[in-house]
mmCIF file of C-alpha atoms in Angstrom:
data_model
loop_
_atom_site.group_PDB
_atom_site.id
_atom_site.type_symbol
_atom_site.label_atom_id
_atom_site.label_comp_id
_atom_site.label_asym_id
_atom_site.label_seq_id
_atom_site.Cartn_x
_atom_site.Cartn_y
_atom_site.Cartn_z
ATOM 1 C CA MET D 1 100.142 146.316 76.511
ATOM 2 C CA SER D 2 102.002 143.126 75.642
ATOM 3 C CA GLN D 3 100.771 139.847 76.988
ATOM 4 C CA PHE D 4 104.189 139.178 78.541
ATOM 5 C CA MET D 5 103.854 142.396 80.661
ATOM 6 C CA GLN D 6 100.312 141.698 82.200
ATOM 7 C CA PRO D 7 100.594 141.348 85.937
ATOM 8 C CA SER D 8 99.860 137.872 87.285
ATOM 9 C CA ILE D 9 96.887 137.185 89.666
ATOM 10 C CA ILE D 10 97.322 134.835 92.447
ATOM 11 C CA LEU D 11 94.290 133.625 94.400
ATOM 12 C CA LEU D 12 94.981 132.783 98.067
ATOM 13 C CA ARG D 13 92.588 131.196 100.570
ATOM 14 C CA ASP D 14 90.999 133.345 103.308
ATOM 15 C CA GLY D 15 93.501 133.712 106.191
ATOM 16 C CA THR D 16 96.412 132.794 104.224
ATOM 17 C CA ASP D 17 99.737 134.314 105.655
ATOM 18 C CA THR D 18 101.872 135.954 103.142
ATOM 19 C CA SER D 19 104.904 136.861 105.369
ATOM 20 C CA GLN D 20 108.320 136.237 104.265
ATOM 21 C CA GLY D 21 111.996 136.899 105.262
ATOM 22 C CA LYS D 22 113.427 136.479 108.629
ATOM 23 C CA GLY D 23 110.027 136.428 110.375
ATOM 24 C CA GLN D 24 108.713 133.580 108.268
ATOM 25 C CA LEU D 25 111.795 131.566 108.906
ATOM 26 C CA ILE D 26 111.421 131.933 112.785
ATOM 27 C CA SER D 27 107.764 130.995 112.329
ATOM 28 C CA ASN D 28 108.635 127.785 110.453
ATOM 29 C CA ILE D 29 111.242 126.892 113.258
ATOM 30 C CA ASN D 30 108.525 127.445 115.903
ATOM 31 C CA ALA D 31 105.952 125.176 114.057
ATOM 32 C CA CYS D 32 108.490 122.337 113.787
ATOM 33 C CA GLN D 33 109.304 122.685 117.359
ATOM 34 C CA ALA D 34 105.675 122.360 118.350
ATOM 35 C CA VAL D 35 105.552 119.164 116.382
ATOM 36 C CA GLY D 36 108.719 117.850 118.151
ATOM 37 C CA ASP D 37 107.173 118.530 121.483
ATOM 38 C CA VAL D 38 104.393 116.110 120.679
ATOM 39 C CA VAL D 39 106.610 113.100 120.129
ATOM 40 C CA ARG D 40 109.457 114.049 122.513
ATOM 41 C CA THR D 41 108.021 112.240 125.564
ATOM 42 C CA THR D 42 107.833 108.918 123.400
ATOM 43 C CA LEU D 43 111.598 108.689 123.012
ATOM 44 C CA GLY D 44 113.843 106.196 124.847
ATOM 45 C CA PRO D 45 113.111 103.147 127.120
ATOM 46 C CA ARG D 46 111.107 105.323 129.543
ATOM 47 C CA GLY D 47 109.146 106.895 126.729
ATOM 48 C CA MET D 48 105.373 107.122 127.175
ATOM 49 C CA ASP D 49 102.788 105.844 124.704
ATOM 50 C CA LYS D 50 100.277 108.435 123.076
ATOM 51 C CA LEU D 51 96.641 107.933 122.963
ATOM 52 C CA VAL D 52 95.222 109.512 119.676
ATOM 53 C CA TYR D 53 91.514 109.329 119.599
ATOM 54 C CA GLU D 54 89.584 109.899 116.337
ATOM 55 C CA ALA D 55 85.917 109.946 115.528
ATOM 56 C CA THR D 56 85.387 106.020 115.535
ATOM 57 C CA LYS D 57 88.740 104.635 116.851
ATOM 58 C CA ALA D 58 91.551 105.239 119.256
ATOM 59 C CA THR D 59 95.211 104.434 118.646
ATOM 60 C CA ILE D 60 97.872 103.705 121.209
ATOM 61 C CA SER D 61 101.554 103.845 120.017
ATOM 62 C CA ASN D 62 104.857 105.340 120.745
ATOM 63 C CA ASP D 63 105.945 105.294 117.039
ATOM 64 C CA GLY D 64 106.982 108.716 115.880
ATOM 65 C CA ALA D 65 105.716 108.123 112.226
ATOM 66 C CA GLU D 66 102.466 106.631 113.402
ATOM 67 C CA ILE D 67 101.786 109.416 115.745
ATOM 68 C CA LEU D 68 102.646 112.206 113.230
ATOM 69 C CA LYS D 69 100.642 110.443 110.612
ATOM 70 C CA LEU D 70 97.469 110.514 112.848
ATOM 71 C CA ILE D 71 97.865 114.188 113.711
ATOM 72 C CA ASP D 72 96.333 116.703 111.346
ATOM 73 C CA ILE D 73 99.286 119.014 110.573
ATOM 74 C CA VAL D 74 98.448 122.052 108.399
ATOM 75 C CA HIS D 75 101.727 124.046 108.446
ATOM 76 C CA PRO D 76 103.811 123.358 105.386
ATOM 77 C CA ALA D 77 107.129 123.535 107.171
ATOM 78 C CA ALA D 78 105.943 121.208 109.912
ATOM 79 C CA LYS D 79 104.772 118.700 107.428
ATOM 80 C CA VAL D 80 108.359 118.138 106.348
ATOM 81 C CA LEU D 81 108.869 116.553 109.697
ATOM 82 C CA VAL D 82 106.248 114.060 108.787
ATOM 83 C CA ASP D 83 107.925 113.248 105.624
ATOM 84 C CA ILE D 84 111.257 112.795 107.389
ATOM 85 C CA ALA D 85 109.711 110.259 109.728
ATOM 86 C CA ARG D 86 107.939 108.367 107.012
ATOM 87 C CA SER D 87 111.097 108.102 105.061
ATOM 88 C CA GLN D 88 113.084 106.857 108.073
ATOM 89 C CA ASP D 89 110.175 104.303 108.793
ATOM 90 C CA ALA D 90 110.198 103.176 105.160
ATOM 91 C CA GLU D 91 113.992 102.846 104.845
ATOM 92 C CA VAL D 92 114.993 101.592 108.206
ATOM 93 C CA GLY D 93 111.915 100.785 110.203
ATOM 94 C CA ASP D 94 113.020 102.346 113.362
ATOM 95 C CA GLY D 95 114.252 105.614 114.766
ATOM 96 C CA THR D 96 111.435 107.798 113.567
ATOM 97 C CA THR D 97 111.214 109.723 116.783
ATOM 98 C CA SER D 98 115.026 110.214 116.901
ATOM 99 C CA VAL D 99 115.137 111.786 113.480
ATOM 100 C CA THR D 100 112.302 114.051 114.131
ATOM 101 C CA LEU D 101 113.722 115.300 117.336
ATOM 102 C CA ILE D 102 117.199 115.693 115.827
ATOM 103 C CA ALA D 103 115.808 117.722 113.001
ATOM 104 C CA CYS D 104 113.893 119.940 115.576
ATOM 105 C CA GLU D 105 117.147 120.399 117.564
ATOM 106 C CA LEU D 106 119.078 121.404 114.419
ATOM 107 C CA LEU D 107 116.419 124.003 113.757
ATOM 108 C CA LYS D 108 116.395 125.135 117.215
ATOM 109 C CA GLN D 109 120.126 125.752 117.291
ATOM 110 C CA SER D 110 119.987 127.625 114.014
ATOM 111 C CA LYS D 111 117.136 129.970 115.199
ATOM 112 C CA GLN D 112 119.674 132.233 117.154
ATOM 113 C CA PHE D 113 121.878 132.564 114.094
ATOM 114 C CA ILE D 114 118.962 133.513 111.890
ATOM 115 C CA GLU D 115 117.892 136.105 114.472
ATOM 116 C CA ASP D 116 121.304 137.554 114.334
ATOM 117 C CA GLY D 117 121.031 137.985 110.596
ATOM 118 C CA GLU D 118 123.024 135.027 109.452
ATOM 119 C CA HIS D 119 122.131 133.802 105.874
ATOM 120 C CA PRO D 120 120.443 130.437 105.934
ATOM 121 C CA GLN D 121 122.781 129.051 103.247
ATOM 122 C CA ILE D 122 125.734 129.669 105.536
ATOM 123 C CA ILE D 123 123.989 127.790 108.336
ATOM 124 C CA ILE D 124 123.284 124.832 105.911
ATOM 125 C CA ARG D 125 126.921 124.860 104.864
ATOM 126 C CA GLY D 126 128.074 124.634 108.381
ATOM 127 C CA TYR D 127 125.759 121.619 109.086
ATOM 128 C CA ARG D 128 126.998 119.691 106.087
ATOM 129 C CA LYS D 129 130.494 120.149 107.295
ATOM 130 C CA ALA D 130 129.535 119.124 110.786
ATOM 131 C CA ALA D 131 127.830 116.027 109.311
ATOM 132 C CA LEU D 132 131.132 114.985 107.503
ATOM 133 C CA LEU D 133 132.919 115.575 110.781
ATOM 134 C CA ALA D 134 130.437 113.516 112.851
ATOM 135 C CA MET D 135 130.602 110.605 110.195
ATOM 136 C CA LYS D 136 134.388 110.635 110.445
ATOM 137 C CA ARG D 137 134.248 110.599 114.222
ATOM 138 C CA LEU D 138 131.756 107.511 114.184
ATOM 139 C CA GLU D 139 134.146 105.708 111.933
ATOM 140 C CA GLU D 140 136.856 106.133 114.428
ATOM 141 C CA MET D 141 134.620 104.952 117.193
ATOM 142 C CA GLU D 142 133.187 101.987 115.552
ATOM 143 C CA VAL D 143 133.779 98.519 117.224
ATOM 144 C CA GLY D 144 133.879 95.502 114.873
ATOM 145 C CA VAL D 145 133.047 91.912 115.666
ATOM 146 C CA ASP D 146 136.851 91.134 115.742
ATOM 147 C CA ALA D 147 137.324 93.487 118.673
ATOM 148 C CA LEU D 148 135.256 91.038 120.777
ATOM 149 C CA GLY D 149 137.766 88.288 120.289
ATOM 150 C CA GLU D 150 135.158 85.591 120.370
ATOM 151 C CA GLY D 151 134.833 84.571 116.631
ATOM 152 C CA LEU D 152 131.462 83.598 115.368
ATOM 153 C CA ASN D 153 130.066 83.939 118.975
ATOM 154 C CA GLY D 154 131.280 87.449 119.102
ATOM 155 C CA ARG D 155 129.383 88.243 115.912
ATOM 156 C CA ARG D 156 126.163 86.881 117.461
ATOM 157 C CA LEU D 157 126.727 88.598 120.647
ATOM 158 C CA LEU D 158 127.062 91.918 119.066
ATOM 159 C CA LEU D 159 123.921 91.306 117.001
ATOM 160 C CA GLU D 160 121.923 90.310 120.142
ATOM 161 C CA ARG D 161 123.147 93.468 121.832
ATOM 162 C CA CYS D 162 121.892 95.658 118.929
ATOM 163 C CA ALA D 163 118.573 93.905 118.869
ATOM 164 C CA ALA D 164 118.175 94.215 122.678
ATOM 165 C CA THR D 165 119.071 97.972 122.342
ATOM 166 C CA ALA D 166 116.262 98.346 119.653
ATOM 167 C CA LEU D 167 113.778 96.654 122.061
ATOM 168 C CA ASN D 168 114.419 99.044 124.974
ATOM 169 C CA SER D 169 111.605 101.410 123.894
ATOM 170 C CA LYS D 170 109.166 98.654 123.103
ATOM 171 C CA LEU D 171 106.408 97.059 125.247
ATOM 172 C CA ILE D 172 108.288 93.848 125.280
ATOM 173 C CA CYS D 173 111.481 95.401 126.742
ATOM 174 C CA ARG D 174 111.221 93.391 129.938
ATOM 175 C CA ASN D 175 111.484 90.261 127.917
ATOM 176 C CA LYS D 176 114.214 91.426 125.521
ATOM 177 C CA ALA D 177 116.536 88.528 126.677
ATOM 178 C CA PHE D 178 114.092 86.264 125.060
ATOM 179 C CA PHE D 179 113.228 88.143 121.965
ATOM 180 C CA ALA D 180 116.662 89.479 121.078
ATOM 181 C CA PRO D 181 118.062 86.112 120.187
ATOM 182 C CA MET D 182 114.868 85.395 118.216
ATOM 183 C CA CYS D 183 115.485 88.386 116.132
ATOM 184 C CA VAL D 184 119.099 87.339 115.384
ATOM 185 C CA ASP D 185 117.847 83.835 114.440
ATOM 186 C CA ALA D 186 115.287 85.324 112.025
ATOM 187 C CA VAL D 187 118.156 87.337 110.423
ATOM 188 C CA ASP D 188 120.555 84.403 110.208
ATOM 189 C CA ILE D 189 117.864 82.359 108.338
ATOM 190 C CA LEU D 190 117.863 84.795 105.332
ATOM 191 C CA ASP D 191 120.029 84.215 102.406
ATOM 192 C CA LYS D 192 122.809 86.858 101.803
ATOM 193 C CA ASP D 193 120.891 88.189 98.790
ATOM 194 C CA MET D 194 117.531 88.406 100.536
ATOM 195 C CA ASN D 195 116.275 91.828 101.718
ATOM 196 C CA LEU D 196 116.363 92.396 105.485
ATOM 197 C CA LYS D 197 113.141 94.341 105.148
ATOM 198 C CA TYR D 198 111.406 91.089 105.021
ATOM 199 C CA THR D 199 112.050 90.456 108.793
ATOM 200 C CA ILE D 200 110.312 93.722 109.857
ATOM 201 C CA TYR D 201 106.817 93.425 110.970
ATOM 202 C CA LYS D 202 105.227 96.283 112.878
ATOM 203 C CA THR D 203 101.891 96.290 114.689
ATOM 204 C CA THR D 204 99.962 99.124 116.418
ATOM 205 C CA ALA D 205 97.489 98.663 119.161
ATOM 206 C CA LYS D 206 94.031 99.982 118.249
ATOM 207 C CA LEU D 207 90.889 100.120 120.307
#
């Protein structure tokens, strides 16, 4: 027998699931939804902090990327959500819980179509078209600084509103009237060519 016709041998760990097809797709979606349920209660201004206890330390946080990093996730599909949260945290520094829950919701909505026999590629093509329509709609709804009609003061007011919105889910939300202008001052100090990531400083409470 030629060496090119010899059957390949694949060694799998004990208990490895070798399912495929529609059943495996549904299993992947269920695993991602389970991860989303873990961080769902941390979203928004009334979101709750999570206490993650390890062998020698305990961590209190409502940051989605931090919580997902501390949880030992074994499922390969569910690990993708961890990568999404980490990418959002590295690029933006905020919104890690939001992107995780949005991804879970998109998977949840596609679950019914997969059960009905729809091909995943068709679902993905529909999501891509929906993303383009959503971006177009957001561009129509955008409100610029000029719309406020207050010149430079309008620009600062808009920035303070954005900063205050980001602080709604933080521990210092009650003092956002004090910290929001401070954030704007920090950004205004930077040069135009300086990276805004230099202003991001994140802390996590540890016991």
